[in-house]
Coordinates of C-alpha atoms in Angstrom, one line a residue:
X1 CA 15.6 35.1 36.5
X2 CA 12.6 37.4 37.2
X3 CA 12.9 40.5 39.3
X4 CA 10.8 38.9 42.0
X5 CA 13.2 35.9 42.1
X6 CA 16.2 38.2 42.2
X7 CA 14.7 40.2 45.1
X8 CA 13.8 37.0 47.0
X9 CA 17.3 35.6 46.6
X10 CA 18.8 38.9 47.8
X11 CA 16.6 39.0 50.8
X12 CA 17.4 35.4 51.6
X13 CA 21.1 36.1 51.3
X14 CA 20.8 39.0 53.8
X15 CA 18.9 36.7 56.3
X16 CA 21.2 33.8 55.7
X17 CA 24.6 34.7 54.2
X18 CA 25.7 31.4 52.6
X19 CA 27.0 29.8 49.4
X20 CA 24.4 27.9 47.2
X21 CA 25.6 24.6 48.6
X22 CA 25.3 25.8 52.2
X23 CA 21.9 27.3 51.5
X24 CA 20.5 24.1 50.3
X25 CA 21.6 22.2 53.4
X26 CA 20.5 25.0 55.7
X27 CA 17.0 25.2 54.1
X28 CA 16.5 21.4 54.6
X29 CA 17.9 21.7 58.1
X30 CA 15.4 24.5 58.7
X31 CA 12.6 22.2 57.5
X32 CA 13.9 19.3 59.6
X33 CA 13.9 21.3 62.8
X34 CA 10.5 22.8 61.9
X35 CA 9.0 19.4 61.6
X36 CA 10.7 18.1 64.7
X37 CA 9.6 20.9 67.0
X38 CA 6.1 21.2 65.5
X39 CA 5.6 17.6 66.6
X40 CA 7.0 18.2 70.0
X41 CA 5.0 21.3 70.7
X42 CA 1.8 19.4 69.8
X43 CA 2.7 17.1 72.7
X44 CA 4.1 19.6 75.2
X45 CA 0.9 21.2 76.6
X46 CA -0.6 17.8 77.0
X47 CA 2.5 16.6 78.9
X48 CA 2.5 19.6 81.2
X49 CA -1.2 19.1 82.0
X50 CA -0.6 15.4 82.7
X51 CA 2.2 16.3 85.1
X52 CA -0.1 18.5 87.2
X53 CA -2.9 15.9 87.0
X54 CA -0.6 13.5 88.8
X55 CA 0.0 15.9 91.6
X56 CA 2.8 18.5 91.8
X57 CA 4.4 16.7 94.7
X58 CA 5.0 13.7 92.4
X59 CA 7.0 15.8 89.9
X60 CA 10.4 15.0 91.5
X61 CA 9.6 11.3 91.1
X62 CA 8.7 11.8 87.5
X63 CA 12.0 13.7 86.9
X64 CA 13.9 10.8 88.6
X65 CA 12.0 8.2 86.5
X66 CA 13.0 10.2 83.4
X67 CA 16.7 10.1 84.4
X68 CA 16.5 6.3 85.1
X69 CA 15.0 5.7 81.7
X70 CA 17.8 7.7 80.1
X71 CA 20.5 5.7 81.9
X72 CA 19.1 2.6 80.2
X73 CA 18.5 4.3 76.8
X74 CA 21.9 6.0 76.5
X75 CA 24.1 2.9 76.0
X76 CA 21.6 1.6 73.4
X77 CA 21.8 4.9 71.5
X78 CA 25.6 4.8 71.8
X79 CA 25.6 1.3 70.2
X80 CA 23.4 2.5 67.3
X81 CA 25.8 5.4 66.7
X82 CA 28.8 3.1 66.7
X83 CA 27.3 0.6 64.2
X84 CA 25.1 2.5 61.8
X85 CA 25.8 5.3 59.3
X86 CA 24.5 8.7 60.3
X87 CA 21.3 8.8 58.3
X88 CA 20.4 5.3 59.3
X89 CA 20.6 5.7 63.1
X90 CA 18.8 9.0 63.0
X91 CA 15.9 7.4 61.1
X92 CA 15.9 4.4 63.5
X93 CA 15.6 6.8 66.5
X94 CA 12.7 8.8 65.0
X95 CA 10.8 5.7 63.7
X96 CA 11.1 4.3 67.2
X97 CA 9.5 7.4 68.7
X98 CA 6.7 7.2 66.1
X99 CA 6.0 3.7 67.2
X100 CA 5.8 4.8 70.8
X101 CA 3.3 7.5 69.9
X102 CA 1.0 4.9 68.3
X103 CA 1.2 2.8 71.4
X104 CA 0.2 5.8 73.6
X105 CA -2.6 6.7 71.2
X106 CA -4.1 3.2 71.6
X107 CA -3.7 3.1 75.4
X108 CA -5.3 6.5 75.8
X109 CA -8.0 5.9 73.2
X110 CA -9.2 2.8 75.2
X111 CA -8.8 4.5 78.6
X112 CA -6.3 2.0 79.9
X113 CA -5.1 3.0 83.4
X114 CA -5.3 6.7 82.5
X115 CA -3.3 8.0 85.5
X116 CA -0.5 5.5 85.0
X117 CA -0.4 6.2 81.3
X118 CA -0.4 9.9 82.0
X119 CA 2.7 9.6 84.2
X120 CA 4.5 7.3 81.7
X121 CA 3.6 9.8 79.0
X122 CA 5.1 12.7 81.0
X123 CA 8.4 10.7 81.3
X124 CA 8.3 9.6 77.7
X125 CA 7.9 13.1 76.3
X126 CA 10.7 14.3 78.6
X127 CA 13.0 11.6 77.2
X128 CA 11.8 12.1 73.6
X129 CA 12.4 15.9 73.7
X130 CA 16.0 15.6 74.7
X131 CA 16.9 12.7 72.5
X132 CA 15.3 14.0 69.4
X133 CA 16.7 17.5 69.7
X134 CA 20.2 16.2 70.8
X135 CA 20.3 14.1 67.7
X136 CA 19.3 17.0 65.5
X137 CA 22.0 19.3 66.9
X138 CA 24.7 16.6 66.8
X139 CA 23.8 16.3 63.1
X140 CA 24.2 20.1 62.6
X141 CA 27.5 20.2 64.5
X142 CA 28.8 17.4 62.3
X143 CA 27.4 19.0 59.1
X144 CA 28.7 22.6 59.6
X145 CA 31.9 24.1 60.8
X146 CA 32.2 26.7 63.6
X147 CA 32.3 29.5 61.1
X148 CA 29.3 28.2 59.2
X149 CA 27.5 27.7 62.5
X150 CA 27.8 31.4 63.4
X151 CA 26.2 32.3 60.1
X152 CA 23.6 29.6 59.8
X153 CA 22.6 28.3 63.2
X154 CA 20.4 31.3 63.9
X155 CA 18.5 30.7 60.7
X156 CA 18.3 27.0 61.3
X157 CA 17.1 27.5 64.8
X158 CA 14.4 29.8 63.4
X159 CA 13.0 26.7 61.7
X160 CA 12.6 25.0 65.0
X161 CA 10.9 28.1 66.4
X162 CA 8.5 28.3 63.5
X163 CA 7.6 24.7 64.1
X164 CA 7.2 25.4 67.8
X165 CA 4.8 28.2 66.9
X166 CA 2.8 25.9 64.8
X167 CA 2.6 23.1 67.4
X168 CA 0.6 25.0 70.1
X169 CA -1.6 26.5 67.4
X170 CA -2.4 23.0 66.2
X171 CA -3.1 21.9 69.8
X172 CA -5.4 24.9 70.4
X173 CA -7.3 24.6 67.1
X174 CA -7.6 20.8 66.8
X175 CA -7.9 19.6 70.4
X176 CA -11.7 20.2 70.4
X177 CA -12.6 18.8 67.0
X178 CA -10.1 15.9 67.0
X179 CA -9.8 15.3 70.7
X180 CA -6.4 15.6 72.5
X181 CA -5.6 11.9 72.1
X182 CA -5.7 12.1 68.3
X183 CA -3.1 14.9 68.4
X184 CA -0.6 12.1 69.0
X185 CA -1.1 11.0 65.4
X186 CA -0.5 14.5 64.2
X187 CA 2.8 14.6 66.1
X188 CA 3.8 11.2 64.5
X189 CA 3.2 12.7 61.0
X190 CA 5.6 15.6 61.8
X191 CA 8.3 13.2 63.0
X192 CA 8.0 11.2 59.7
X193 CA 8.5 14.5 57.8
X194 CA 11.6 15.1 59.9
X195 CA 13.0 11.8 58.7
X196 CA 12.3 12.8 55.1
X197 CA 14.3 16.0 55.6
X198 CA 17.3 14.0 57.0
X199 CA 17.5 12.0 53.8
X200 CA 17.3 15.1 51.7
X201 CA 20.2 16.7 53.7
X202 CA 22.3 13.6 53.3
X203 CA 21.8 13.8 49.5
X204 CA 23.1 17.3 49.5
X205 CA 26.1 16.3 51.8
X206 CA 26.9 13.2 49.5
X207 CA 29.3 15.2 47.2
X208 CA 31.4 16.2 50.3
X209 CA 31.5 12.5 51.3
X210 CA 32.8 11.6 47.9
X211 CA 35.5 14.2 48.2
X212 CA 36.9 12.5 51.2
X213 CA 34.8 14.0 54.0
X214 CA 33.9 11.4 56.7
X215 CA 30.2 12.4 57.2
X216 CA 28.7 9.3 55.7
X217 CA 30.9 6.9 57.6
X218 CA 30.0 5.2 60.8
X219 CA 31.1 7.1 63.9
X220 CA 32.5 3.9 65.4
X221 CA 33.9 3.4 68.9
X222 CA 31.9 1.8 71.6
X223 CA 28.6 2.5 73.4
X224 CA 30.3 4.1 76.4
X225 CA 32.8 6.2 74.5
X226 CA 30.7 9.4 75.2
X227 CA 31.4 9.0 79.0
X228 CA 35.1 8.4 78.4
X229 CA 35.4 11.5 76.1
X230 CA 33.5 13.6 78.7
X231 CA 35.7 12.6 81.6
X232 CA 39.0 13.2 79.9
X233 CA 38.1 16.6 78.3
X234 CA 38.1 19.7 80.6
X235 CA 36.4 21.7 77.8
X236 CA 33.5 19.1 77.5
X237 CA 33.3 19.0 81.3
X238 CA 32.8 22.7 81.3
X239 CA 30.0 22.4 78.7
X240 CA 28.5 19.6 80.9
X241 CA 28.5 21.9 83.9
X242 CA 26.9 24.7 81.7
X243 CA 24.1 22.3 80.7
X244 CA 23.6 21.2 84.3
X245 CA 23.2 24.8 85.3
X246 CA 20.7 25.2 82.4
X247 CA 18.8 22.4 84.0
X248 CA 19.0 24.1 87.4
X249 CA 17.4 27.3 86.2
X250 CA 14.8 25.5 84.1
X251 CA 13.8 23.1 86.9
X252 CA 13.4 25.8 89.5
X253 CA 11.3 27.8 87.1
X254 CA 9.2 24.8 86.0
X255 CA 8.4 23.6 89.5
X256 CA 7.6 27.2 90.6
X257 CA 5.3 27.5 87.6
X258 CA 3.6 24.1 88.4
X259 CA 3.0 25.0 92.0
X260 CA 1.7 28.5 91.2
X261 CA -0.5 27.4 88.3
X262 CA -2.0 24.4 90.3
X263 CA -2.8 26.8 93.2
X264 CA -4.3 29.5 90.9
X265 CA -6.0 27.7 88.1
X266 CA -8.0 24.5 88.7
X267 CA -9.6 23.6 85.4
X268 CA -7.3 21.2 83.4
X269 CA -8.5 22.6 80.0
X270 CA -7.6 26.1 81.1
X271 CA -4.2 24.9 82.4
X272 CA -3.5 23.3 79.0
X273 CA -4.5 26.5 77.1
X274 CA -2.3 28.6 79.4
X275 CA 0.7 26.4 78.7
X276 CA 0.0 26.5 75.0
X277 CA -0.2 30.3 75.2
X278 CA 3.2 30.5 76.9
X279 CA 4.6 28.4 74.1
X280 CA 3.1 30.7 71.5
X281 CA 4.5 33.8 73.1
X282 CA 7.9 32.3 73.5
X283 CA 8.1 31.2 69.9
X284 CA 6.8 34.4 68.4
X285 CA 9.6 36.3 70.2
X286 CA 12.1 33.6 69.4
X287 CA 11.3 33.5 65.7
X288 CA 11.7 37.2 65.3
X289 CA 15.0 37.2 67.2
X290 CA 16.4 34.2 65.3
X291 CA 15.6 35.6 61.9
X292 CA 16.8 39.1 62.4
X293 CA 19.2 39.2 65.4
X294 CA 20.9 35.9 66.3
X295 CA 23.4 35.6 63.5
X296 CA 24.7 39.1 63.8
X297 CA 24.8 38.8 67.6
X298 CA 26.8 35.5 67.4
X299 CA 29.1 37.0 64.8
X300 CA 29.8 40.2 66.7
X301 CA 30.0 39.0 70.3
X302 CA 30.8 35.3 69.9
X303 CA 29.2 32.2 71.5
X304 CA 30.3 33.0 75.1
X305 CA 28.5 36.3 75.4
X306 CA 25.4 34.9 73.6
X307 CA 25.3 31.9 75.9
X308 CA 25.5 34.3 78.9
X309 CA 22.3 36.0 77.8
X310 CA 20.3 33.1 79.4
X311 CA 21.7 33.2 82.9
X312 CA 21.3 37.0 82.8
X313 CA 17.6 36.5 82.1
X314 CA 17.4 34.1 85.1
X315 CA 19.2 36.6 87.3
X316 CA 16.6 39.2 86.5
X317 CA 13.8 36.7 86.9
X318 CA 14.9 35.3 90.2
X319 CA 15.2 38.8 91.6
X320 CA 11.6 39.6 90.5
X321 CA 10.4 36.2 91.8
X322 CA 12.0 36.8 95.2
X323 CA 10.1 40.1 95.5
X324 CA 6.7 38.9 94.1
X325 CA 6.2 35.1 93.8
X326 CA 2.9 35.4 91.9
X327 CA 1.5 34.0 88.6
X328 CA 2.3 37.0 86.3
X329 CA 5.9 37.1 87.5
X330 CA 6.5 33.3 87.0
X331 CA 4.9 33.5 83.6
X332 CA 7.1 36.5 82.6
X333 CA 10.2 34.5 83.8
X334 CA 9.2 31.5 81.8
X335 CA 8.7 33.5 78.6
X336 CA 11.9 35.4 79.1
X337 CA 14.2 32.5 79.9
X338 CA 12.8 30.2 77.2
X339 CA 13.0 33.0 74.6
X340 CA 16.6 33.7 75.5
X341 CA 17.4 30.0 75.5
X342 CA 15.8 29.1 72.1
X343 CA 16.7 32.3 70.2
X344 CA 20.3 33.0 71.5
X345 CA 21.8 30.7 74.1
X346 CA 21.0 27.4 72.4
X347 CA 22.6 28.3 69.0
X348 CA 25.6 29.5 71.0
X349 CA 25.8 26.2 72.9
X350 CA 25.7 24.2 69.7
X351 CA 28.7 26.2 68.4
X352 CA 30.6 25.0 71.5
X353 CA 30.5 21.5 69.9
X354 CA 31.7 22.4 66.4
X355 CA 35.3 22.4 67.6
X356 CA 35.3 18.8 68.9
X357 CA 35.7 15.4 67.0
X358 CA 32.9 13.4 65.4
X359 CA 32.7 10.8 68.1
X360 CA 32.4 13.6 70.7
X361 CA 29.7 15.3 68.7
X362 CA 27.5 12.3 68.6
X363 CA 28.3 10.5 71.9
X364 CA 29.8 12.9 74.4
X365 CA 27.3 15.6 73.2
X366 CA 24.4 13.2 73.6
X367 CA 25.7 12.2 77.0
X368 CA 25.7 15.9 78.0
X369 CA 22.5 17.0 76.4
X370 CA 20.5 13.9 77.5
X371 CA 21.9 12.2 80.6
X372 CA 23.6 15.1 82.3
X373 CA 20.6 17.3 81.6
X374 CA 17.9 14.9 82.8
X375 CA 20.1 13.7 85.7
X376 CA 20.4 17.4 86.8
X377 CA 16.6 17.7 86.4
X378 CA 16.1 14.9 88.9
X379 CA 18.8 16.3 91.3
X380 CA 17.4 19.9 91.3
X381 CA 13.8 18.7 91.6
X382 CA 14.7 17.1 94.9
X383 CA 16.7 20.1 96.0
X384 CA 13.6 22.3 95.3
X385 CA 11.4 19.9 97.2
X386 CA 13.8 19.7 100.2
X387 CA 14.1 23.5 100.4
X388 CA 10.3 23.7 100.6
X389 CA 10.3 20.9 103.2
X390 CA 12.7 23.1 105.3
X391 CA 10.1 25.8 105.2
X392 CA 11.5 28.1 102.5
X393 CA 8.9 29.9 100.5
X394 CA 9.2 30.4 96.7
X395 CA 10.7 33.9 97.2
X396 CA 13.5 32.5 99.4
X397 CA 14.2 29.7 96.9
X398 CA 14.6 32.2 94.2
X399 CA 17.1 34.1 96.3
X400 CA 19.1 30.9 96.9
X401 CA 19.2 30.3 93.1
X402 CA 20.5 33.8 92.4
X403 CA 24.3 33.2 93.0
X404 CA 24.1 30.0 91.0
X405 CA 22.9 32.0 88.0
X406 CA 25.7 34.5 88.4
X407 CA 28.3 31.7 88.4
X408 CA 26.6 30.3 85.3
X409 CA 27.0 33.6 83.4
X410 CA 30.8 33.7 84.3
X411 CA 31.2 30.1 83.0
X412 CA 29.5 31.1 79.7
X413 CA 32.2 33.7 78.9
X414 CA 35.0 31.2 79.9
X415 CA 33.6 28.6 77.5
X416 CA 33.2 31.2 74.8
X417 CA 36.9 32.1 74.9
X418 CA 37.9 28.5 74.9
X419 CA 35.8 27.7 71.9
X420 CA 37.3 30.6 70.0
X421 CA 40.8 29.4 70.8
X422 CA 40.0 25.9 69.7
X423 CA 38.4 27.1 66.5
X424 CA 41.4 29.2 65.6
X425 CA 43.7 26.2 66.3
X426 CA 41.6 24.0 64.0
X427 CA 41.8 26.6 61.2
X428 CA 45.6 26.8 61.5
X429 CA 45.9 23.0 61.3
X430 CA 43.6 22.9 58.2
X431 CA 45.3 25.8 56.4
X432 CA 47.4 24.8 53.4
X433 CA 51.1 25.1 53.9

C-alpha cells in the first residue's frame, strides 16, 4: 500500500471509526443518501415556489391534502413491506417515484393546467420527501446496531447533506439552460442511482444473512401492524410525540417564511433563488458538522441531548422572531433549525429506532415519520391560520410557540435515557453466557 493510500485510510478511520465490513456498508449508505437528497433538493426550490404561486392562504389546504394522500398510501406501503424482501420493496418505492416524475415532466412540458399541476406537485414532493427518507432511515436502523449508529450515522448523514448541497447548485446552474421542467429528469436519474446503491449494500449485507441474520427475509405481519405497534409501545408513542413537535416547529417556521417572503419578494425567479440559497447555506453548515462533530457529540452526550439541540434552536429563534418578525430573522431561524435538524437531531432520532424490532423499524417507524409527521403538518397549519384569524401577529404566534419548544426539549432527554436503557438491555440479552 502506498503512503498516500495509508494516509487516506488513516484519515477515513478518524472520520468514520469502523471495521472494513462496516466501512463498505457505510460508504455505500453515504452514496445512497447522497443520491436521494441530491434528487430531492433539485425539486425542493421548485416546490416552495409553486406553493407560494398558489397563494399562501391555500398552504393549509395543501398540507391537509398531503396528509389525506398519506393515509391512502401508508397501508399500501405496509402491504409491500409485509410481502416483499427488503431490497425489493425499496426498489419498488423508488421506481414508482421515478414514474411519477416522468408524468409531471410531461404535464408541465405541455402546459396542462399549470396551477392545478403545481398544487399537485407541491403535495407530491411533500409525500415523496417523507416516504423516500423514511425508507432510507428504516433501512439504516435495520442494517446497523445502536452502537454502530452512534459511530456511523453522522458520516452517513453527511452523504445526504453533500447531496443536498449538490441539489440546489444543480437547480441554480441548470434551471436557465435546461429549463426548470427538465430538472425533473435530473432528479429521476438521482433516484435511480439510489436504487443502485441499495443493491450494492444488500450484496455487502448478504454474508450476515447467510450467518443467520434476518435482514434479507420479509418483514412479514400485516399492512396495519405499524399502527398496532405504535399504540402498544409507550416508547414509540414518545418518539411519535417528538416527531409531531418537530412538525410543529417546522410548520410554524415554514408558514412564517412563506408569508414574509411573499410580502417582501414578488418575483417568482427571485423567490426560487432565495429558497435555493437557504438550502445551500443549511447544507454547507450541516456537512461540516456531520463530518467533524456529529459522531463525537453522539458518542459523548448520547441521542437525547443531541435531539434536544433542535428544540433549543427553535427556542432561540422564536424569541428572536417575537421581537423582530422580519425577513432576516426568519431566514436565520430557518437556517439554524434545519442545520441542527439535519446535522445533529436527525441522526439522534434514528438512533431511537435501533433498539426496536424489525417490524417496528419498517412499519411503526414509517407510520411515525410519514403519517404522524404530515398529519401534524396539517393540524399545525390550521392552528397557525386560526391564530392569525384571531388577530395574532407573527410575533405573538412565536411567543405562543415558545413553551411548546421547551416541552419538546424535555421530551428529548427523556427519550434519550429510555433509548440508552433499552440498548443496554439488548446487549445483556445478546451477551454470551
